[in-house]
Coordinates of C-alpha atoms in Angstrom, one line a residue:
M1 CA -32.6 -28.8 -20.0
S2 CA -29.0 -29.4 -18.8
S3 CA -27.8 -32.7 -17.1
K4 CA -27.7 -30.7 -14.3
N5 CA -31.4 -29.4 -14.1
D6 CA -32.3 -32.9 -14.8
I7 CA -30.9 -34.7 -12.0
L8 CA -32.5 -31.8 -9.6
A9 CA -35.9 -32.2 -11.3
K10 CA -35.4 -36.2 -10.5
I11 CA -34.2 -35.9 -7.2
R12 CA -37.3 -33.0 -6.5
Q13 CA -39.7 -35.8 -8.2
N14 CA -38.4 -38.3 -5.4
T15 CA -38.2 -36.3 -2.3
G16 CA -40.4 -37.4 0.1
I17 CA -41.2 -35.5 3.1
R18 CA -39.7 -32.1 2.9
H19 CA -38.3 -30.8 6.2
E20 CA -37.5 -27.1 6.9
M21 CA -34.3 -26.5 8.0
P22 CA -33.7 -26.1 11.4
Q23 CA -32.8 -22.8 13.8
I24 CA -29.2 -22.8 14.8
K25 CA -28.5 -20.8 17.8
L26 CA -25.0 -20.2 18.0
E27 CA -22.9 -18.8 21.0
P28 CA -19.8 -18.0 20.4
I29 CA -17.1 -17.7 22.4
T30 CA -15.5 -15.0 24.4
F31 CA -12.5 -14.7 26.9
E32 CA -12.2 -13.0 30.0
D33 CA -8.8 -11.7 28.6
K34 CA -8.2 -11.4 25.3
V35 CA -4.8 -10.2 25.6
A36 CA -4.0 -13.4 27.9
H37 CA -5.7 -15.7 25.4
F38 CA -4.5 -14.0 22.3
S39 CA -0.8 -14.6 23.2
Q40 CA -1.4 -17.8 24.5
V41 CA -2.7 -19.1 20.8
L42 CA 0.0 -17.3 18.9
S43 CA 2.8 -19.0 20.6
Q44 CA 0.9 -22.5 20.3
A45 CA 1.1 -21.5 16.7
G46 CA 4.6 -20.5 16.4
G47 CA 4.5 -16.5 16.7
K48 CA 5.0 -14.2 20.1
A49 CA 3.2 -11.7 21.7
V50 CA 4.8 -9.0 23.8
E51 CA 3.0 -5.9 25.2
L52 CA 4.8 -2.8 24.9
K53 CA 5.4 -0.9 28.3
E54 CA 4.3 2.5 29.2
N55 CA 7.3 4.8 27.6
E56 CA 9.1 1.4 25.6
D57 CA 10.5 3.0 21.9
I58 CA 9.0 -0.2 19.4
N59 CA 12.7 0.5 17.8
E60 CA 14.1 -0.8 20.7
V61 CA 11.2 -3.7 21.1
I62 CA 12.5 -4.8 17.3
R63 CA 15.8 -4.0 17.5
R64 CA 16.0 -6.6 20.6
E65 CA 13.7 -9.1 19.0
F66 CA 15.7 -9.1 15.4
P67 CA 19.2 -8.2 16.3
E68 CA 20.8 -9.5 13.0
A69 CA 18.4 -7.9 10.9
K70 CA 19.9 -5.5 8.6
R71 CA 17.2 -4.8 5.8
I72 CA 14.0 -3.4 7.8
A73 CA 10.7 -2.2 6.0
S74 CA 8.3 -0.1 7.2
N75 CA 5.8 2.9 6.0
L76 CA 4.9 3.5 9.6
K77 CA 6.2 7.4 10.8
E78 CA 7.0 5.9 14.6
V79 CA 9.1 3.2 13.2
S80 CA 12.9 4.9 12.5
C81 CA 14.5 1.9 12.8
A82 CA 13.7 0.7 8.9
T83 CA 16.1 1.1 6.3
F84 CA 13.7 1.5 3.8
N85 CA 9.9 2.6 3.6
P86 CA 8.5 -0.5 0.6
D87 CA 5.9 2.0 -0.7
T88 CA 8.8 3.6 -2.5
L89 CA 9.6 0.7 -4.4
E90 CA 8.0 0.3 -7.8
D91 CA 8.7 -3.5 -8.3
P92 CA 7.4 -5.5 -5.5
K93 CA 10.4 -8.1 -6.6
E94 CA 12.4 -5.7 -5.0
L95 CA 11.3 -6.6 -1.6
N96 CA 13.1 -10.1 -1.9
G97 CA 15.9 -9.9 0.4
T98 CA 13.8 -8.4 3.6
D99 CA 14.5 -9.5 6.7
V100 CA 11.6 -7.5 8.9
A101 CA 8.5 -5.7 7.5
V102 CA 6.7 -3.9 10.3
V103 CA 3.2 -3.4 9.7
K104 CA 0.0 -2.0 11.1
G105 CA -2.6 -4.2 11.8
E106 CA -6.1 -3.3 11.9
F107 CA -8.0 -5.9 14.7
G108 CA -6.9 -9.2 16.1
V109 CA -9.0 -12.4 17.1
A110 CA -8.2 -13.7 20.4
E111 CA -9.9 -17.0 19.3
N112 CA -7.3 -18.3 17.2
A113 CA -4.8 -15.6 17.0
A114 CA -5.6 -13.8 13.8
V115 CA -4.8 -10.8 12.9
W116 CA -6.8 -8.7 10.3
L117 CA -3.9 -6.8 7.8
P118 CA -5.4 -5.2 5.6
K119 CA -3.7 -3.7 2.3
L120 CA -1.9 -0.4 4.1
V121 CA 1.4 -0.7 1.6
R122 CA 2.0 -0.1 -1.3
H123 CA 2.6 -4.0 -2.6
K124 CA 1.0 -6.6 -0.6
G125 CA 3.7 -9.0 -1.0
L126 CA 5.6 -7.7 1.7
Y127 CA 3.3 -9.8 4.1
F128 CA 4.5 -12.4 2.6
I129 CA 7.9 -11.8 1.3
S130 CA 10.0 -11.1 4.3
N131 CA 11.5 -13.6 7.1
A132 CA 10.0 -11.8 9.8
L133 CA 6.5 -9.4 9.8
V134 CA 6.0 -7.9 12.8
I135 CA 2.4 -6.7 13.0
L136 CA 1.9 -3.5 15.6
L137 CA -1.9 -4.1 17.1
D138 CA -3.7 -1.9 19.5
K139 CA -4.5 -3.9 22.6
S140 CA -8.2 -2.5 22.6
Q141 CA -9.0 -4.0 19.1
L142 CA -8.8 -7.4 20.1
L143 CA -12.2 -8.8 19.5
N144 CA -13.3 -12.7 20.5
N145 CA -13.5 -14.5 17.7
M146 CA -14.0 -14.9 14.5
H147 CA -17.8 -14.2 14.3
E148 CA -17.0 -10.6 15.4
A149 CA -13.8 -10.2 13.1
Y150 CA -16.3 -11.0 9.6
A151 CA -18.9 -8.5 10.8
L152 CA -15.7 -6.0 10.3
T153 CA -14.4 -6.9 7.2
E154 CA -17.4 -6.9 5.9
K155 CA -18.5 -2.9 6.7
G156 CA -14.6 -2.2 5.7
G157 CA -14.9 -1.8 2.1
Y158 CA -11.0 -3.3 1.8
D159 CA -9.8 -4.1 -1.5
Y160 CA -7.5 -6.3 -0.2
G161 CA -6.9 -8.1 3.5
V162 CA -5.4 -11.3 4.9
F163 CA -5.9 -13.0 8.1
M164 CA -2.0 -14.1 10.0
S165 CA -2.1 -16.0 13.0
G166 CA 1.2 -17.0 13.3
P167 CA 4.2 -17.6 10.9
S168 CA 3.9 -19.7 7.3
K169 CA 4.0 -23.5 8.2
T170 CA 3.7 -26.8 6.5
A171 CA 4.0 -30.5 7.5
D172 CA 4.1 -31.8 4.2
I173 CA 7.6 -32.4 3.8
E174 CA 8.6 -35.8 5.1
Q175 CA 5.8 -35.2 8.2
A176 CA 8.5 -32.4 9.4
L177 CA 7.3 -28.8 10.3
V178 CA 8.4 -26.3 8.4
F179 CA 8.3 -22.9 9.2
G180 CA 8.7 -20.1 6.5
A181 CA 7.5 -22.3 3.4
H182 CA 4.7 -19.6 2.0
G183 CA 5.5 -16.6 4.1
P184 CA 7.2 -15.5 7.2
I185 CA 9.2 -17.8 9.2
Q186 CA 8.5 -15.5 12.4
V187 CA 5.8 -13.4 13.3
L188 CA 5.9 -10.9 16.1
V189 CA 2.8 -9.4 17.3
V190 CA 3.3 -6.3 19.4
L191 CA 0.1 -5.1 21.5
R192 CA 0.3 -1.4 22.6

């Protein structure tokens, strides 16, 4: 018998009264206005949400928000301002120097402004290496909470996915908040 089993056996032997696990009833949080709450939480996390107006072109929004961007990556057909399709690159190292990456989010979570990004691009590094990440998200795909979100990821059969909630940040360095430490410096979610 291993030392682990010895320890567990002694614990069982010396345990007095055994109690059944209590039934926990959880009432997950819900929001009357998921779009407003999502936008507010994303702003608090350092990101930005904009609602696409009727007849507004996504390319105009990208150019307005990132006027200095020279290298824009996207494999989405509606993104004509992209300067290259990242799926045509053989080596993910070629993504280095990407100013803006435009990707599609599967669904978002109002509770924490997280967006589920399944791997819909050739190199998943695109989500992290660009200076700015623009996520296109159908606002009808906003969920209330992570309980709802995890239920969807279990059904999805994804080989890779990540929840992204605002830009990368850390406060480890001299107790100062630094954006872009391990991912994009800016995150813009375009709700359409």
